[in-house]
Coordinates of C-alpha atoms and ligand atoms in Angstrom, one line a residue:
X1 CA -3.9 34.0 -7.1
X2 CA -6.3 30.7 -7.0
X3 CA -6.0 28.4 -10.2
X4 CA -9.6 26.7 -10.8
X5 CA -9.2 24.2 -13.1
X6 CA -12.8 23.1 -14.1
X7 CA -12.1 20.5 -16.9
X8 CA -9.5 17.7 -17.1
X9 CA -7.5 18.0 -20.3
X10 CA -7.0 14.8 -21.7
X11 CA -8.6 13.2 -25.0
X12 CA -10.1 10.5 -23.5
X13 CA -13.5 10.4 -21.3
X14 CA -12.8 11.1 -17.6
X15 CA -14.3 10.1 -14.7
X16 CA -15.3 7.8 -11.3
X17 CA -17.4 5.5 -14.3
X18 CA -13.9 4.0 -15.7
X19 CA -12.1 4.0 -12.2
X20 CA -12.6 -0.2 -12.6
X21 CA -11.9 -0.8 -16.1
X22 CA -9.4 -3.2 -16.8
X23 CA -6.6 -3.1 -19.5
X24 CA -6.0 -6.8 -20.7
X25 CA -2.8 -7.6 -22.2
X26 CA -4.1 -8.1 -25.7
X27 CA -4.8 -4.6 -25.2
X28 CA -2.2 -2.6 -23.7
X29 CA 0.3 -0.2 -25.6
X30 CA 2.5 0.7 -22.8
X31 CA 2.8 -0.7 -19.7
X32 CA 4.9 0.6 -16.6
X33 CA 5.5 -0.9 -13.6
X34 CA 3.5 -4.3 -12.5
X35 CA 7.0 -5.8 -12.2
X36 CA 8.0 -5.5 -15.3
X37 CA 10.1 -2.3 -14.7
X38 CA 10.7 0.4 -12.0
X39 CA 7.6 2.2 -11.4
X40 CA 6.9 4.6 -8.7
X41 CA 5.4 8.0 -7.7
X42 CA 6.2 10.5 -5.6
X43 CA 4.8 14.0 -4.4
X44 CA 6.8 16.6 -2.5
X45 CA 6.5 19.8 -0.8
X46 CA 8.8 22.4 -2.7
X47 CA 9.3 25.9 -2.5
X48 CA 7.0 28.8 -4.1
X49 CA 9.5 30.1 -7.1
X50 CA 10.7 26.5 -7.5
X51 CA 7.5 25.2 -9.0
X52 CA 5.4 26.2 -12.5
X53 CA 2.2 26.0 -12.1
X54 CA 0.8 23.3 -14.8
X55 CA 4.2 22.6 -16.0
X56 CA 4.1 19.0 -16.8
X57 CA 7.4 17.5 -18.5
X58 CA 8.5 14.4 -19.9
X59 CA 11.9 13.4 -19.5
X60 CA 13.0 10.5 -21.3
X61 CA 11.3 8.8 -24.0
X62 CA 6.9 9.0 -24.5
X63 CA 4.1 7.0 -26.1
X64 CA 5.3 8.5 -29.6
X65 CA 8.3 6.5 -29.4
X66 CA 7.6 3.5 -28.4
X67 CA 6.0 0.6 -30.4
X68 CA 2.5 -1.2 -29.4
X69 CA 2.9 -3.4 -26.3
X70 CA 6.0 -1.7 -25.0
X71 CA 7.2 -1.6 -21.6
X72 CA 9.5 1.6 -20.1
X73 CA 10.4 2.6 -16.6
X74 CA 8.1 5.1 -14.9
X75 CA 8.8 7.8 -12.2
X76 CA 6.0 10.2 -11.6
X77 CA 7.4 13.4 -9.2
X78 CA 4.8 16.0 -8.2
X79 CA 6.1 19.1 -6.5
X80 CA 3.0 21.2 -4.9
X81 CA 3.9 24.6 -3.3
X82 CA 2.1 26.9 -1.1
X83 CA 1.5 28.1 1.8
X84 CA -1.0 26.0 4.0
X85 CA 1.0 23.1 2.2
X86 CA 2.7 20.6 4.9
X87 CA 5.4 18.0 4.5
X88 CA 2.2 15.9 6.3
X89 CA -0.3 15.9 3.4
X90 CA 2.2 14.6 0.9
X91 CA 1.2 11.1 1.3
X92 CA -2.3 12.0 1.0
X93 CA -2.3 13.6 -1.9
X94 CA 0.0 11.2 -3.8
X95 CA -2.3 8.2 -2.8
X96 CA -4.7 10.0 -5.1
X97 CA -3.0 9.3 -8.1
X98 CA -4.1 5.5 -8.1
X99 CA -7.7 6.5 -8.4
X100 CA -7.2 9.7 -10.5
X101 CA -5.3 7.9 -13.2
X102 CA -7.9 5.8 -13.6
X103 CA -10.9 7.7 -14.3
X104 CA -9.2 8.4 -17.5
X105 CA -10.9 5.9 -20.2
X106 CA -8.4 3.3 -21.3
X107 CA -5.6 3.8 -18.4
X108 CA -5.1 1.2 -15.6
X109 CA -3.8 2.3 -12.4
X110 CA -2.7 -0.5 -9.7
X111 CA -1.1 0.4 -6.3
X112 CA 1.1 3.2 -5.5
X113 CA 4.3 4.1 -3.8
X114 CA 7.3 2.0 -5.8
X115 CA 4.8 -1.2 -6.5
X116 CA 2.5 1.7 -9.0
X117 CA 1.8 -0.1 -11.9
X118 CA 0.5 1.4 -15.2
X119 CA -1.5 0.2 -18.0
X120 CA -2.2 2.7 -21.5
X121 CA -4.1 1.2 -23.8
X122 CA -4.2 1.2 -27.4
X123 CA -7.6 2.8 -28.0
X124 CA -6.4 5.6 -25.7
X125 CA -3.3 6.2 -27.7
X126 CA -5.0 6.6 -30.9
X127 CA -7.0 9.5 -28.9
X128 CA -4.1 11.0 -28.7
X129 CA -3.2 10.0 -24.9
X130 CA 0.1 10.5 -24.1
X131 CA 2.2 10.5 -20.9
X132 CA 1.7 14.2 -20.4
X133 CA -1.9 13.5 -19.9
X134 CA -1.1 11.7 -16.9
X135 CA 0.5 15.3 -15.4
X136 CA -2.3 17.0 -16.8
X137 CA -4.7 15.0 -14.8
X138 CA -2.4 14.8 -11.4
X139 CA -2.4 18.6 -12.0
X140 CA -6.0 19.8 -12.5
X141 CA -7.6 17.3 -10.0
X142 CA -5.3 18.3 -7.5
X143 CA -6.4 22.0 -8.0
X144 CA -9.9 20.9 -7.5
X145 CA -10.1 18.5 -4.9
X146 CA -7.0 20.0 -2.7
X147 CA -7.2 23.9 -4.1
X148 CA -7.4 24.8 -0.2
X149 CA -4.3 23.0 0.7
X150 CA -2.1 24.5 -1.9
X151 CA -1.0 26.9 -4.4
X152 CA 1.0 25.5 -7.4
X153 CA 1.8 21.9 -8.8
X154 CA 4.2 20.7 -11.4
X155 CA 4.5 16.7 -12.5
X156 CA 7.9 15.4 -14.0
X157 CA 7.8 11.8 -15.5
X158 CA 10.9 9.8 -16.1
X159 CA 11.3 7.2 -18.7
X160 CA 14.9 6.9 -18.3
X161 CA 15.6 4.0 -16.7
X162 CA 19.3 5.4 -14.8
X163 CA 17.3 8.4 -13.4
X164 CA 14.2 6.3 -12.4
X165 CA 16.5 3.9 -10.4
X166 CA 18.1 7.0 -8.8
X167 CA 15.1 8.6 -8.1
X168 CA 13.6 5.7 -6.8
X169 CA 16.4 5.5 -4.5
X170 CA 15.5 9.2 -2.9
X171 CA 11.5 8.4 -3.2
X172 CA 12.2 4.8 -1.2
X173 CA 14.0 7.2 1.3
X174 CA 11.1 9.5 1.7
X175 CA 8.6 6.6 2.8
X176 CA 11.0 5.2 5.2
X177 CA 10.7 8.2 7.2
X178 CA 7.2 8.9 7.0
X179 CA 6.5 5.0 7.6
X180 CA 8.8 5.9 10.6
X181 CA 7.0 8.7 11.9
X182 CA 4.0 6.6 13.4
X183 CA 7.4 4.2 15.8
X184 CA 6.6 5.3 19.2
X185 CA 2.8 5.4 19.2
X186 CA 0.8 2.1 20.4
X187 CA -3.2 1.1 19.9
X188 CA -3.2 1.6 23.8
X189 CA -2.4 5.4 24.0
X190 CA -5.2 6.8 21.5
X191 CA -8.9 6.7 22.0
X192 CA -9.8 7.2 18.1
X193 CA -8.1 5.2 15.1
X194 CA -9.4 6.2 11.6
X195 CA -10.9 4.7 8.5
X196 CA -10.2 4.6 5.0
X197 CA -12.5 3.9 2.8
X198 CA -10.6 4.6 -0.6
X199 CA -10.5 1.7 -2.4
X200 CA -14.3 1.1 -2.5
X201 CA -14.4 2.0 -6.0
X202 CA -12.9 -1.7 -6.7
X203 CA -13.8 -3.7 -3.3
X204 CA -17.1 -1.9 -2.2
X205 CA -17.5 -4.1 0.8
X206 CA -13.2 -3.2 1.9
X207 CA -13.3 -1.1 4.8
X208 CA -9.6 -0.3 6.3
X209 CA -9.8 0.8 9.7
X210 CA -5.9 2.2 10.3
X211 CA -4.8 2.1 14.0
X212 CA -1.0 3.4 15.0
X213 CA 0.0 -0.1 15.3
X214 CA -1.9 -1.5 12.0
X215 CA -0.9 0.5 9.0
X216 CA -3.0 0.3 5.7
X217 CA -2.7 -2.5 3.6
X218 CA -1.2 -0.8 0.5
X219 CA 1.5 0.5 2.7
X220 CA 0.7 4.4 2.0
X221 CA -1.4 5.9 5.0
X222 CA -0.7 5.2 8.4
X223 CA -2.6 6.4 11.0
X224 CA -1.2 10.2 11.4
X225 CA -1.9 10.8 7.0
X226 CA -5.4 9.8 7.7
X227 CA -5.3 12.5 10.7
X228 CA -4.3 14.9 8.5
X229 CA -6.1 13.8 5.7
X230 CA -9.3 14.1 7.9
X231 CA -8.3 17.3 9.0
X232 CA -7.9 18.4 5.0
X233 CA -11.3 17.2 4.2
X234 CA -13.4 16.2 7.0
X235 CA -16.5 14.9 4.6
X236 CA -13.3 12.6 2.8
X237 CA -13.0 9.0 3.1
X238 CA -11.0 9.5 6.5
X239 CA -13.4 9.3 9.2
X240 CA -12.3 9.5 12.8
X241 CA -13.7 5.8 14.7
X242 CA -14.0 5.7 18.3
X243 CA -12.6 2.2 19.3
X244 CA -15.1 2.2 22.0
X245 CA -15.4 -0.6 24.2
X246 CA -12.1 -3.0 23.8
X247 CA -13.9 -6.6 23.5
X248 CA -11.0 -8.6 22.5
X249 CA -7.7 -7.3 23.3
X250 CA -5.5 -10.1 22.1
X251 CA -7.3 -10.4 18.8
X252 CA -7.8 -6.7 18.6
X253 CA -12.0 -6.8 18.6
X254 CA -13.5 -2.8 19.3
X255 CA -17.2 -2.1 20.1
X256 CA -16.8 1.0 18.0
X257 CA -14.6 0.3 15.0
X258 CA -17.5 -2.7 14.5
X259 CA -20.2 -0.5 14.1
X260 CA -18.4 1.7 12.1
X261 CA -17.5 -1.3 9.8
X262 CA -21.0 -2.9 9.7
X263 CA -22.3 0.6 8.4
X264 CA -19.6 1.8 6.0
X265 CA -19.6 -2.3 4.5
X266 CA -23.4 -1.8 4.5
X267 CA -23.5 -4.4 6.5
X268 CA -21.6 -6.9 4.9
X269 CA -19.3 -7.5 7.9
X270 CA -20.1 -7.0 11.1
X271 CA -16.9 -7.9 13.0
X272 CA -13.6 -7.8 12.7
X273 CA -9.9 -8.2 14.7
X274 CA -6.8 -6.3 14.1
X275 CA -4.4 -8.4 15.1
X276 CA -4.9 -11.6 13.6
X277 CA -4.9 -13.9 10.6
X278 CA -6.8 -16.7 11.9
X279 CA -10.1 -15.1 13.3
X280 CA -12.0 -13.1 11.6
X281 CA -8.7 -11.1 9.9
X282 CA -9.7 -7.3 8.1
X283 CA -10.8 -7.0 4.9
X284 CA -8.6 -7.3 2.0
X285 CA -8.7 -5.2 -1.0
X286 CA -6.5 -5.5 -4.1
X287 CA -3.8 -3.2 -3.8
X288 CA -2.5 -4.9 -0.3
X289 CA 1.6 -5.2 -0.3
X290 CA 1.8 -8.2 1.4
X291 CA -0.7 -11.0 2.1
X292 CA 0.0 -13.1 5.3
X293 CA -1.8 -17.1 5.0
X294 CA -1.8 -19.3 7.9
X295 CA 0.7 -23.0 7.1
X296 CA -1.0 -25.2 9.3
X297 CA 1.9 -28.1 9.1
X298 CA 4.4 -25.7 10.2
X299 CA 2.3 -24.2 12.7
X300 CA 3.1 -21.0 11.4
X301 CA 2.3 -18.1 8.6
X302 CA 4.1 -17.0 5.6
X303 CA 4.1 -13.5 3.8
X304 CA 4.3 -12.7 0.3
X305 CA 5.0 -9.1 -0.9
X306 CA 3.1 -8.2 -4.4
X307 CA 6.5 -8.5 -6.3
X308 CA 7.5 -11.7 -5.8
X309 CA 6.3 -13.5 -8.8
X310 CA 6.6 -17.2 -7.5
X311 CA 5.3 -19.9 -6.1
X312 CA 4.6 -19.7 -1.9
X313 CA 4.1 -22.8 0.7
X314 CA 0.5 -21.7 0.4
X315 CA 0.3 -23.2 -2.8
X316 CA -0.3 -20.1 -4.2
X317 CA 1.2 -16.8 -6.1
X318 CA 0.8 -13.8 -4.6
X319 CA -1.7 -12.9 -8.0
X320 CA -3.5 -15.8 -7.2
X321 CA -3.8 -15.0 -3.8
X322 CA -4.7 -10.7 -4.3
X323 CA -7.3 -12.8 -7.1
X324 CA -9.1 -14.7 -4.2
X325 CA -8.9 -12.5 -1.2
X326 CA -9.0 -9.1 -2.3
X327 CA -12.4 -8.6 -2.8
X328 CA -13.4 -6.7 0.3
X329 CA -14.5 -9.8 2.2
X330 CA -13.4 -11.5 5.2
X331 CA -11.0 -14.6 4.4
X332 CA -10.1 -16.3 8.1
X333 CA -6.6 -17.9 7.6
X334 CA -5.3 -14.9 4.5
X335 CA -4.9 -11.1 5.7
X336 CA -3.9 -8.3 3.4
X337 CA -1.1 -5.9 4.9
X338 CA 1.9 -3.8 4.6
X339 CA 5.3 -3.8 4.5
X340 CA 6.0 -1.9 7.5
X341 CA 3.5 -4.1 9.3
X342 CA 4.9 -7.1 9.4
X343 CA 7.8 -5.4 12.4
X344 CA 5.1 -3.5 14.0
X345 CA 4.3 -4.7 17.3
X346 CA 0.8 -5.6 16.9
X347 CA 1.2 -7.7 13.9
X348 CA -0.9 -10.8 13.9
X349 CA 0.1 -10.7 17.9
X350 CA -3.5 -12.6 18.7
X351 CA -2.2 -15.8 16.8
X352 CA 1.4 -15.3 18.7
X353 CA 2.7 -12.4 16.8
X354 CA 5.9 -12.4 14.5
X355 CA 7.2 -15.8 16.0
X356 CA 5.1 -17.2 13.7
X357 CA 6.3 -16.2 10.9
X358 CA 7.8 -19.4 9.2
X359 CA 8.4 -18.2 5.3
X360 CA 9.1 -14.7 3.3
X361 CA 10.3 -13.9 -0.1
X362 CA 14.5 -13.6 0.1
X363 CA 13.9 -9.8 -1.8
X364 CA 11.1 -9.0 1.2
X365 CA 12.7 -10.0 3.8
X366 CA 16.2 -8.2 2.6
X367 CA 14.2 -4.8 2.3
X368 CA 12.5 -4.7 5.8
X369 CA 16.0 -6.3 6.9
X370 CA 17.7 -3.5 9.6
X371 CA 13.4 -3.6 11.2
X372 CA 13.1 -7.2 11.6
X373 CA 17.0 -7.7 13.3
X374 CA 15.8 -4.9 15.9
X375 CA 12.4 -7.1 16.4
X376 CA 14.1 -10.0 17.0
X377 CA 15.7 -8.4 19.2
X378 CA 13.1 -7.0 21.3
X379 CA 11.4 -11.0 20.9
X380 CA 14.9 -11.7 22.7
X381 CA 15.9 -14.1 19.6
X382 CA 18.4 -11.9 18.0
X383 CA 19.2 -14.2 15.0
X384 CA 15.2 -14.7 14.3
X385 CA 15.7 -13.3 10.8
X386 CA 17.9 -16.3 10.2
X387 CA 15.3 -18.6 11.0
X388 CA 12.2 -17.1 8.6
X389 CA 12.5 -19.8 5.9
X390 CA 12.5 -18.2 1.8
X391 CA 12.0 -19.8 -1.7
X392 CA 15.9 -20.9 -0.9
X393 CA 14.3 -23.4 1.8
X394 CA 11.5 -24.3 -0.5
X395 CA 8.4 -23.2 -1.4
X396 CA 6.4 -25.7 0.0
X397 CA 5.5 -26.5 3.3
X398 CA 6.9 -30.0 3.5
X399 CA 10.0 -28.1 1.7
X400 CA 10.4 -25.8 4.2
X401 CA 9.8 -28.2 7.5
X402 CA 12.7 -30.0 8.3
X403 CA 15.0 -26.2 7.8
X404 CA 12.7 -25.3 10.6
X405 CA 13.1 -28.1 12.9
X406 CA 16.9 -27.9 12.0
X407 CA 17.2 -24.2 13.3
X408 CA 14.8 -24.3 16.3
X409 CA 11.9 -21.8 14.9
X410 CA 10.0 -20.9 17.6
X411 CA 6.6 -21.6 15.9
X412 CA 7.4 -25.3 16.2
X413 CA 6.8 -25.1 20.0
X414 CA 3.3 -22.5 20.4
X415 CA 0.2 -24.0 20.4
X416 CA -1.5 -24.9 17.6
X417 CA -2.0 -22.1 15.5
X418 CA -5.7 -23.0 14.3
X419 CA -6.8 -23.2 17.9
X420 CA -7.6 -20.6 20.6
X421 CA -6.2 -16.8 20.0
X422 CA -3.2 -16.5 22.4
X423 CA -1.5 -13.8 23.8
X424 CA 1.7 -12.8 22.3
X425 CA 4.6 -14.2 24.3
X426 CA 6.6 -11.7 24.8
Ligands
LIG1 FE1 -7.1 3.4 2.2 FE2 -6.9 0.8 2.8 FE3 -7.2 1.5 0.3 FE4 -4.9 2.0 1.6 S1 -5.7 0.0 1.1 S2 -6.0 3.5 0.2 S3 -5.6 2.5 3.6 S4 -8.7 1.7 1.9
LIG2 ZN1 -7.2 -1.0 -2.2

């Protein structure tokens, strides 16, 4: 039996017209996430008989209970069953929930994965909005936009903050191994990457064009979810690009990908390189999980990861930074990027690759920890993680300088990094 859900059942308006409305503090009622507490989503493949169709529950306290301007953990956990349903298309359809959630009037939706952050505001609660009405939503535009890919769909949300933290745990688990999946593949071995062309709601110039080395920015699709998600819906906003003719291979320049980009940015940008910061870097949109920006006295670049709240050698927060760059445009000397990015091999490898990399937030570079030890290894400097300065260096480049020098960073000795591209050393 098909379920064909036709409306949305919430008690606010609903649709793509609210998708960039903002929720300013003043105005907020409840607010998940965005820092403030754990915050993530999840969807997952389960069995027929173990899922409800519609069932959407609420574990842990709701809007009802809380006073204006509250703040309460959030884990959203979507179990779709069916037949034609694969463990593949769980990514894609949970990176729907960022753009679903906001079409609802009054609800702001930033990011996804365990950096979702979520704004309710107080006009929608006196509607009546509660947090159900985010299951409801997750639910009934599921059915309609990915009927053909599944059967039944429940939503759970967590308020409790004990079970968020230990569902976070398994979620964080989950995205290890599907950011893992894509390892062995290189830019080399495939003739086609693919595009994503999501977030043009917010940054209508942002076109991400995902290879198997260069993951999306926001961390969430690599290059075999926007396969699939292709193969799901092959009108979507996953469109297979032909590299074409390789013009650049250090900075990562394709014939193909740059026609695709000048059309799909109509024509906004007519070029851009994959694997660098300092020439004409991608486009950046807003929900990015790191941003990389060149430090031209320490011959290097620094990362910042969207939950680090303070002050970087750039001279400036990563808010300030998402604020400036994430626009859709082209900034030379800031890229957008994920997580997982910063081991992959191709990572800024036209400016000289990861030896560059001079400063990272302590928390970032303790989550991508076991990764980075295995790429210093492969750089043949096993104790390179020990040389990537943090805030405990400084946060300024003159700060950050002389712990450099002291323990030999590699950086100090390439070639200017705001001169020619170079090949990564390897
Ligand atoms: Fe797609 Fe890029 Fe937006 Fe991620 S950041 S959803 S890959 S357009
Ligand atoms: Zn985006």
């Amino acid at each position: 039996l098909k379920v064909t859900v036709t409306e949305v059942p919430v008690p606010v308006a609903y649709g793509p017209a609210f998708e960039g409305e903002r929720v300013r503090k003043d105005d907020v009622y409840l607010e998940c996430g965005g820092g403030k507490t754990p915050c993530f989503e999840l969807v997952k493949i389960a069995d027929m008989d173990a899922v409800e169709d519609g069932k959407v529950t609420v574990i842990g306290p709701d809007i009802k209970d809380v006073e204006p301007g509250s703040v309460l953990p959030l884990g959203v956990v979507v179990e779709v069953a069916g037949r034609k349903m694969q463990e593949d298309y769980e990514p894609i359809l949970e990176r729907q929930i960022h753009h679903l959630v906001n079409y609802a009037q009054g609800v702001m939706h930033i990011g996804q994965r365990d950096i979702a952050w979520y704004r309710i505001s107080k006009s929608a609660v006196e509607k009546g909005f509660t947090l159900e009405h985010i299951g409801k939503i997750i639910h009934a535009k599921f059915h309609q936009d990915f009927g053909a890919i599944f059967d039944k769909c429940q939503v759970t949300l967590y308020t409790e903050e004990d079970k968020v933290r230990e569902l976070l745990k398994e979620a964080q688990q989950r995205y290890k191994i599907r950011d893992e999946r894509i390892e062995g593949m290189t830019d080399e071995t495939t003739e086609i990457f693919y595009s994503c062309t999501l977030c043009q709601s917010f940054a209508p110039t942002h076109v991400c064009v995902v290879s198997p080395e260069r993951t999306g920015l926001c961390g969430a699709y690599n290059w075999l979810d926007c396969k699939a998600s292709y193969e799901i819906n092959p009108t979507g906003p996953n469109q297979p690009v032909p590299k074409g003719e390789v013009l650049d291979p250090v900075l990562g320049n394709f014939k193909g990908v740059n026609e695709f980009v000048e059309k799909a940015s109509r024509g906004a940008i007519k070029s851009y390189n994959f694997y660098s910061v300092v020439h004409d870097p991608m486009t950046t949109c807003g929900c990015c999980e790191c941003i990389a920006a060149v430090l031209p006295l320490c011959n290097g670049v620094m990362t910042v990861n969207r939950e680090y709240t303070g002050m970087t050698p750039c001279g400036m927060k990563f808010t300030t930074l998402a604020g400036t760059i994430g626009g859709g445009q082209v900034t030379p000397g800031f890229v957008g990027h994920s997580k997982y990015n910063i081991t992959q091999r191709k990572f800024i490898a036209g400016d000289g690759g990861i030896k560059r990399l001079v400063w990272m937030p302590k928390m970032l570079k303790e989550e991508i920890r076991e990764r980075l030890i295995k790429r210093g290894e492969e750089i043949g400097i096993p104790n390179f993680i020990d040389m990537i300065a943090t805030e405990e260096q400084g946060v300024t480049e003159e700060e950050i300088l002389p712990f450099l020098k002291e323990v030999g960073h590699p950086a100090l000795s390439m070639p200017p990094i705001l001169g020619e591209a170079m090949p990564e050393a390897a």
